[in-house]
Amino acid sequence: MLLLRPRCALLPRTLHSYTSQQQRTLLTLAIESSCDDTAVAILTHCPPSTQLLFNERISSDNRAFKGVHPVITVQGHNSSLAPLVQKALQHLPDASTSSPTIRIPTRHGSLLKQRPDFVSVTRGPGIMANLAVGLNMAKGLAVAWDVPLVGVHHMQAHALTPRLVRALNQRPGPEFPFLSLLVSGGHTQLVHSTALTKHQIVATTGDIAIGNLLDQTARVILPPEILDASPDVMYGRLLESFAFPTEDYSFFEPAASRSDEITPLPTGYEWTIPLPFRNTRRLAYSFSSIHTHVHRIAAANPTMCVDQRRSLARHTMRAAFQHLCSRLILALEDRPELRPAAQTIVVAGGVASNKFLMHVLRETLRVRGYPDVEIVVPPVKFCTDNAAMIAWTGMEMFERGWCSDLGILPVGKWPMGMEGGDGDGILGVGGWLRRQK
């Protein structure tokens, strides 16, 4: 029996590419399964042209638990991933004489399609069992097709999403260096990115992530009928639409100084929601105090009217988003070496789709002396977890000569930041192989 192995398994460190990437289009199939979304994408890239041929995701149904349940999500991946991959294969480019081909079975026979040049997959960070479902599928495809595997860092992919969006529109950038606000259900980080694999964490959350805060506070703020009608457990989106049904943000006034920022804002009710870390310039995030304040307010006012609930929703988001911006401004004031990168600020992750966050960020930068900063935000469909960002990050890593050993394992906690030399951060985990371009 002949066992086919991908190129990345043939040599332990330096690998030979079998075709010059500069002379042809690169094609990858990508898989994302780090949390509750099962996603698959197919991407082609040959500068200046980039095309997303397929990009779909299926979310597991966690509504009965009002939050992400690990058992339900891994069951969702196991039931959804194979059919989604099968569907994606139909969208591979048709076979050509210049590219290796694979045969795709169909109900009426088979299709001859171009073989992907490599398989991209989320390796971490995320829920270990969920990551394993996607990683094992990707390994199987890499072996069957005799192509390399690229294990992708999930948060690196979020940070690079604006580069994907620009590439799809045949536009360059954003170029390194830049600052990123990575805001999702699992992460809240201010990142200084100087190169593809060189990122430094300027500030990170020491407790819960901002997306988790919004989802959990929404459960006690939103009227029961709105919660019950939700199609998923992403309650943070509902909180935004409930707080601002007409997208009128006039209630918010940006803090023009540090003194204004730390002064509690009146709400019209007996309660207030103060900013975390308002008495320190520490470069870190913390959202647990907002979580505690909101839950205490809700418990003390079980019969809140709609107007009071709406005010609580607005001030919850106002405190959380001002806290994000406060640490950004402090970083620019206290660490002047970050200012050149601050010409561009990338905002990515699920919470990046929140329009009120964008308003707070723009207004705060304006009044604090940074009116010309370019804020780059992906379209909503690329803010949440998706396989397109995994495909693009895999593409950038592959073009720089990186791929992964077939023996790699999922990485639940995978620091993105570099604390020392090249052995830290994204390249700090084992299993990377260097191709010879």
mmCIF file of N, CA and C in Angstrom, residues 252-338:
data_model
loop_
_atom_site.group_PDB
_atom_site.id
_atom_site.type_symbol
_atom_site.label_atom_id
_atom_site.label_comp_id
_atom_site.label_asym_id
_atom_site.label_seq_id
_atom_site.Cartn_x
_atom_site.Cartn_y
_atom_site.Cartn_z
ATOM 1 N N PHE A 252 -23.647 60.402 24.641
ATOM 2 C CA PHE A 252 -22.242 60.204 24.989
ATOM 3 C C PHE A 252 -21.423 61.448 24.689
ATOM 4 N N GLU A 253 -20.659 61.896 25.685
ATOM 5 C CA GLU A 253 -19.717 62.989 25.521
ATOM 6 C C GLU A 253 -18.325 62.467 25.854
ATOM 7 N N PRO A 254 -17.394 62.538 24.917
ATOM 8 C CA PRO A 254 -16.063 61.999 25.183
ATOM 9 C C PRO A 254 -15.353 62.791 26.267
ATOM 10 N N ALA A 255 -14.558 62.089 27.062
ATOM 11 C CA ALA A 255 -13.788 62.735 28.122
ATOM 12 C C ALA A 255 -12.621 63.490 27.504
ATOM 13 N N ALA A 256 -12.609 64.798 27.718
ATOM 14 C CA ALA A 256 -11.580 65.636 27.102
ATOM 15 C C ALA A 256 -10.260 65.584 27.857
ATOM 16 N N SER A 257 -10.267 65.008 29.056
ATOM 17 C CA SER A 257 -9.049 64.924 29.854
ATOM 18 C C SER A 257 -9.121 63.708 30.752
ATOM 19 N N ARG A 258 -7.992 63.395 31.355
ATOM 20 C CA ARG A 258 -7.953 62.287 32.308
ATOM 21 C C ARG A 258 -8.867 62.570 33.498
ATOM 22 N N SER A 259 -8.927 63.834 33.915
ATOM 23 C CA SER A 259 -9.787 64.216 35.036
ATOM 24 C C SER A 259 -11.255 63.960 34.697
ATOM 25 N N ASP A 260 -11.675 64.345 33.488
ATOM 26 C CA ASP A 260 -13.052 64.099 33.075
ATOM 27 C C ASP A 260 -13.353 62.601 33.031
ATOM 28 N N GLU A 261 -12.357 61.854 32.642
ATOM 29 C CA GLU A 261 -12.531 60.419 32.444
ATOM 30 C C GLU A 261 -12.824 59.686 33.745
ATOM 31 N N ILE A 262 -12.206 60.108 34.834
ATOM 32 C CA ILE A 262 -12.341 59.375 36.091
ATOM 33 C C ILE A 262 -13.506 59.871 36.940
ATOM 34 N N THR A 263 -14.190 60.924 36.475
ATOM 35 C CA THR A 263 -15.343 61.443 37.207
ATOM 36 C C THR A 263 -16.586 60.614 36.873
ATOM 37 N N PRO A 264 -17.267 60.017 37.877
ATOM 38 C CA PRO A 264 -18.465 59.211 37.607
ATOM 39 C C PRO A 264 -19.542 60.032 36.899
ATOM 40 N N LEU A 265 -20.170 59.450 35.921
ATOM 41 C CA LEU A 265 -21.200 60.146 35.159
ATOM 42 C C LEU A 265 -22.576 59.872 35.751
ATOM 43 N N PRO A 266 -23.391 60.936 35.917
ATOM 44 C CA PRO A 266 -24.766 60.723 36.392
ATOM 45 C C PRO A 266 -25.586 59.986 35.333
ATOM 46 N N THR A 267 -26.496 59.151 35.791
ATOM 47 C CA THR A 267 -27.312 58.354 34.878
ATOM 48 C C THR A 267 -28.783 58.715 34.917
ATOM 49 N N GLY A 268 -29.162 59.570 35.878
ATOM 50 C CA GLY A 268 -30.582 59.864 36.052
ATOM 51 C C GLY A 268 -31.242 58.908 37.020
ATOM 52 N N TYR A 269 -30.495 57.958 37.504
ATOM 53 C CA TYR A 269 -31.006 56.986 38.481
ATOM 54 C C TYR A 269 -30.061 56.975 39.675
ATOM 55 N N GLU A 270 -30.345 56.140 40.655
ATOM 56 C CA GLU A 270 -29.534 56.114 41.868
ATOM 57 C C GLU A 270 -28.185 55.430 41.645
ATOM 58 N N TRP A 271 -28.060 54.716 40.566
ATOM 59 C CA TRP A 271 -26.839 53.953 40.327
ATOM 60 C C TRP A 271 -25.927 54.648 39.308
ATOM 61 N N THR A 272 -24.661 54.331 39.386
ATOM 62 C CA THR A 272 -23.676 54.741 38.382
ATOM 63 C C THR A 272 -22.798 53.525 38.058
ATOM 64 N N ILE A 273 -22.087 53.594 36.939
ATOM 65 C CA ILE A 273 -21.138 52.536 36.572
ATOM 66 C C ILE A 273 -19.783 53.192 36.328
ATOM 67 N N PRO A 274 -18.932 53.194 37.341
ATOM 68 C CA PRO A 274 -17.618 53.846 37.190
ATOM 69 C C PRO A 274 -16.680 53.045 36.306
ATOM 70 N N LEU A 275 -15.680 53.741 35.749
ATOM 71 C CA LEU A 275 -14.689 53.084 34.910
ATOM 72 C C LEU A 275 -13.736 52.242 35.757
ATOM 73 N N PRO A 276 -13.354 51.082 35.280
ATOM 74 C CA PRO A 276 -12.318 50.294 35.963
ATOM 75 C C PRO A 276 -10.972 51.024 35.897
ATOM 76 N N PHE A 277 -10.138 50.765 36.881
ATOM 77 C CA PHE A 277 -8.764 51.307 36.929
ATOM 78 C C PHE A 277 -8.735 52.830 36.783
ATOM 79 N N ARG A 278 -9.764 53.521 37.236
ATOM 80 C CA ARG A 278 -9.816 54.961 37.019
ATOM 81 C C ARG A 278 -8.778 55.713 37.852
ATOM 82 N N ASN A 279 -8.217 55.065 38.870
ATOM 83 C CA ASN A 279 -7.227 55.724 39.720
ATOM 84 C C ASN A 279 -5.809 55.237 39.460
ATOM 85 N N THR A 280 -5.592 54.573 38.341
ATOM 86 C CA THR A 280 -4.255 54.094 38.008
ATOM 87 C C THR A 280 -4.006 54.228 36.510
ATOM 88 N N ARG A 281 -2.754 54.356 36.143
ATOM 89 C CA ARG A 281 -2.369 54.428 34.736
ATOM 90 C C ARG A 281 -1.853 53.068 34.244
ATOM 91 N N ARG A 282 -2.173 52.046 34.965
ATOM 92 C CA ARG A 282 -1.733 50.699 34.610
ATOM 93 C C ARG A 282 -2.258 50.317 33.226
ATOM 94 N N LEU A 283 -1.379 49.770 32.381
ATOM 95 C CA LEU A 283 -1.782 49.364 31.042
ATOM 96 C C LEU A 283 -2.309 47.931 31.092
ATOM 97 N N ALA A 284 -3.565 47.828 31.412
ATOM 98 C CA ALA A 284 -4.238 46.537 31.500
ATOM 99 C C ALA A 284 -5.740 46.796 31.433
ATOM 100 N N TYR A 285 -6.485 45.740 31.141
ATOM 101 C CA TYR A 285 -7.944 45.832 31.101
ATOM 102 C C TYR A 285 -8.540 44.962 32.200
ATOM 103 N N SER A 286 -9.691 45.393 32.684
ATOM 104 C CA SER A 286 -10.451 44.603 33.647
ATOM 105 C C SER A 286 -11.925 44.974 33.502
ATOM 106 N N PHE A 287 -12.753 43.970 33.301
ATOM 107 C CA PHE A 287 -14.185 44.220 33.105
ATOM 108 C C PHE A 287 -15.047 43.589 34.194
ATOM 109 N N SER A 288 -14.412 42.944 35.174
ATOM 110 C CA SER A 288 -15.190 42.259 36.205
ATOM 111 C C SER A 288 -15.960 43.237 37.094
ATOM 112 N N SER A 289 -15.396 44.433 37.316
ATOM 113 C CA SER A 289 -16.109 45.387 38.166
ATOM 114 C C SER A 289 -17.381 45.880 37.493
ATOM 115 N N ILE A 290 -17.347 46.086 36.181
ATOM 116 C CA ILE A 290 -18.559 46.473 35.449
ATOM 117 C C ILE A 290 -19.588 45.345 35.540
ATOM 118 N N HIS A 291 -19.118 44.118 35.357
ATOM 119 C CA HIS A 291 -20.003 42.947 35.465
ATOM 120 C C HIS A 291 -20.678 42.919 36.832
ATOM 121 N N THR A 292 -19.908 43.144 37.894
ATOM 122 C CA THR A 292 -20.457 43.107 39.255
ATOM 123 C C THR A 292 -21.448 44.234 39.478
ATOM 124 N N HIS A 293 -21.102 45.455 39.066
ATOM 125 C CA HIS A 293 -21.995 46.594 39.237
ATOM 126 C C HIS A 293 -23.332 46.345 38.546
ATOM 127 N N VAL A 294 -23.298 45.890 37.306
ATOM 128 C CA VAL A 294 -24.536 45.705 36.545
ATOM 129 C C VAL A 294 -25.406 44.628 37.177
ATOM 130 N N HIS A 295 -24.821 43.544 37.585
ATOM 131 C CA HIS A 295 -25.616 42.476 38.187
ATOM 132 C C HIS A 295 -26.209 42.906 39.531
ATOM 133 N N ARG A 296 -25.493 43.723 40.284
ATOM 134 C CA ARG A 296 -26.047 44.234 41.542
ATOM 135 C C ARG A 296 -27.196 45.187 41.275
ATOM 136 N N ILE A 297 -27.050 46.042 40.273
ATOM 137 C CA ILE A 297 -28.120 46.975 39.916
ATOM 138 C C ILE A 297 -29.361 46.208 39.479
ATOM 139 N N ALA A 298 -29.176 45.190 38.634
ATOM 140 C CA ALA A 298 -30.311 44.401 38.150
ATOM 141 C C ALA A 298 -30.984 43.651 39.287
ATOM 142 N N ALA A 299 -30.201 43.120 40.216
ATOM 143 C CA ALA A 299 -30.771 42.381 41.343
ATOM 144 C C ALA A 299 -31.550 43.301 42.276
ATOM 145 N N ALA A 300 -31.098 44.547 42.415
ATOM 146 C CA ALA A 300 -31.773 45.505 43.292
ATOM 147 C C ALA A 300 -32.996 46.133 42.643
ATOM 148 N N ASN A 301 -33.130 45.972 41.323
ATOM 149 C CA ASN A 301 -34.252 46.575 40.593
ATOM 150 C C ASN A 301 -34.899 45.534 39.680
ATOM 151 N N PRO A 302 -35.513 44.504 40.237
ATOM 152 C CA PRO A 302 -36.053 43.418 39.414
ATOM 153 C C PRO A 302 -37.215 43.840 38.517
ATOM 154 N N THR A 303 -37.855 44.962 38.835
ATOM 155 C CA THR A 303 -39.002 45.407 38.030
ATOM 156 C C THR A 303 -38.658 46.657 37.220
ATOM 157 N N MET A 304 -37.432 46.753 36.768
ATOM 158 C CA MET A 304 -37.015 47.917 35.978
ATOM 159 C C MET A 304 -37.917 48.116 34.768
ATOM 160 N N CYS A 305 -38.264 49.369 34.519
ATOM 161 C CA CYS A 305 -39.015 49.690 33.312
ATOM 162 C C CYS A 305 -38.080 49.653 32.103
ATOM 163 N N VAL A 306 -38.640 49.730 30.923
ATOM 164 C CA VAL A 306 -37.844 49.652 29.704
ATOM 165 C C VAL A 306 -36.859 50.811 29.616
ATOM 166 N N ASP A 307 -37.278 52.018 30.013
ATOM 167 C CA ASP A 307 -36.387 53.175 29.931
ATOM 168 C C ASP A 307 -35.160 52.991 30.817
ATOM 169 N N GLN A 308 -35.374 52.458 32.031
ATOM 170 C CA GLN A 308 -34.234 52.249 32.920
ATOM 171 C C GLN A 308 -33.331 51.139 32.389
ATOM 172 N N ARG A 309 -33.921 50.104 31.852
ATOM 173 C CA ARG A 309 -33.109 49.036 31.237
ATOM 174 C C ARG A 309 -32.272 49.588 30.073
ATOM 175 N N ARG A 310 -32.889 50.451 29.283
ATOM 176 C CA ARG A 310 -32.153 51.020 28.151
ATOM 177 C C ARG A 310 -31.007 51.907 28.640
ATOM 178 N N SER A 311 -31.239 52.674 29.688
ATOM 179 C CA SER A 311 -30.182 53.504 30.249
ATOM 180 C C SER A 311 -29.055 52.639 30.801
ATOM 181 N N LEU A 312 -29.415 51.544 31.461
ATOM 182 C CA LEU A 312 -28.397 50.637 31.994
ATOM 183 C C LEU A 312 -27.585 50.004 30.870
ATOM 184 N N ALA A 313 -28.240 49.660 29.784
ATOM 185 C CA ALA A 313 -27.530 49.104 28.626
ATOM 186 C C ALA A 313 -26.545 50.119 28.060
ATOM 187 N N ARG A 314 -26.978 51.359 27.934
ATOM 188 C CA ARG A 314 -26.109 52.405 27.374
ATOM 189 C C ARG A 314 -24.894 52.651 28.258
ATOM 190 N N HIS A 315 -25.113 52.745 29.557
ATOM 191 C CA HIS A 315 -24.005 53.054 30.451
ATOM 192 C C HIS A 315 -23.089 51.860 30.665
ATOM 193 N N THR A 316 -23.602 50.672 30.509
ATOM 194 C CA THR A 316 -22.737 49.488 30.559
ATOM 195 C C THR A 316 -21.751 49.521 29.403
ATOM 196 N N MET A 317 -22.266 49.753 28.213
ATOM 197 C CA MET A 317 -21.380 49.820 27.052
ATOM 198 C C MET A 317 -20.487 51.046 27.100
ATOM 199 N N ARG A 318 -21.020 52.162 27.575
ATOM 200 C CA ARG A 318 -20.211 53.372 27.677
ATOM 201 C C ARG A 318 -19.005 53.143 28.580
ATOM 202 N N ALA A 319 -19.212 52.521 29.739
ATOM 203 C CA ALA A 319 -18.106 52.269 30.668
ATOM 204 C C ALA A 319 -17.094 51.303 30.062
ATOM 205 N N ALA A 320 -17.588 50.247 29.433
ATOM 206 C CA ALA A 320 -16.684 49.249 28.847
ATOM 207 C C ALA A 320 -15.857 49.846 27.710
ATOM 208 N N PHE A 321 -16.510 50.618 26.848
ATOM 209 C CA PHE A 321 -15.804 51.164 25.681
ATOM 210 C C PHE A 321 -14.879 52.319 26.078
ATOM 211 N N GLN A 322 -15.291 53.128 27.071
ATOM 212 C CA GLN A 322 -14.389 54.182 27.547
ATOM 213 C C GLN A 322 -13.152 53.576 28.206
ATOM 214 N N HIS A 323 -13.335 52.446 28.868
ATOM 215 C CA HIS A 323 -12.186 51.753 29.465
ATOM 216 C C HIS A 323 -11.215 51.292 28.380
ATOM 217 N N LEU A 324 -11.741 50.756 27.296
ATOM 218 C CA LEU A 324 -10.887 50.389 26.160
ATOM 219 C C LEU A 324 -10.090 51.593 25.664
ATOM 220 N N CYS A 325 -10.783 52.683 25.445
ATOM 221 C CA CYS A 325 -10.141 53.884 24.892
ATOM 222 C C CYS A 325 -9.184 54.532 25.887
ATOM 223 N N SER A 326 -9.531 54.470 27.177
ATOM 224 C CA SER A 326 -8.679 55.047 28.210
ATOM 225 C C SER A 326 -7.293 54.425 28.198
ATOM 226 N N ARG A 327 -7.244 53.102 28.123
ATOM 227 C CA ARG A 327 -5.937 52.425 28.119
ATOM 228 C C ARG A 327 -5.169 52.715 26.828
ATOM 229 N N LEU A 328 -5.879 52.870 25.722
ATOM 230 C CA LEU A 328 -5.226 53.226 24.462
ATOM 231 C C LEU A 328 -4.578 54.604 24.563
ATOM 232 N N ILE A 329 -5.314 55.574 25.084
ATOM 233 C CA ILE A 329 -4.765 56.930 25.229
ATOM 234 C C ILE A 329 -3.581 56.925 26.192
ATOM 235 N N LEU A 330 -3.695 56.202 27.307
ATOM 236 C CA LEU A 330 -2.591 56.131 28.258
ATOM 237 C C LEU A 330 -1.354 55.496 27.621
ATOM 238 N N ALA A 331 -1.570 54.478 26.787
ATOM 239 C CA ALA A 331 -0.444 53.837 26.106
ATOM 240 C C ALA A 331 0.267 54.820 25.185
ATOM 241 N N LEU A 332 -0.494 55.639 24.481
ATOM 242 C CA LEU A 332 0.109 56.607 23.563
ATOM 243 C C LEU A 332 0.821 57.725 24.331
ATOM 244 N N GLU A 333 0.305 58.068 25.523
ATOM 245 C CA GLU A 333 0.932 59.114 26.332
ATOM 246 C C GLU A 333 2.186 58.604 27.045
ATOM 247 N N ASP A 334 2.123 57.384 27.562
ATOM 248 C CA ASP A 334 3.203 56.872 28.410
ATOM 249 C C ASP A 334 4.253 56.080 27.642
ATOM 250 N N ARG A 335 3.915 55.642 26.433
ATOM 251 C CA ARG A 335 4.869 54.873 25.633
ATOM 252 C C ARG A 335 4.994 55.518 24.246
ATOM 253 N N PRO A 336 5.771 56.556 24.131
ATOM 254 C CA PRO A 336 5.869 57.306 22.870
ATOM 255 C C PRO A 336 6.356 56.473 21.691
ATOM 256 N N GLU A 337 7.030 55.335 21.970
ATOM 257 C CA GLU A 337 7.490 54.496 20.861
ATOM 258 C C GLU A 337 6.335 53.865 20.096
ATOM 259 N N LEU A 338 5.131 53.906 20.679
ATOM 260 C CA LEU A 338 3.952 53.339 20.003
ATOM 261 C C LEU A 338 3.316 54.328 19.025
#
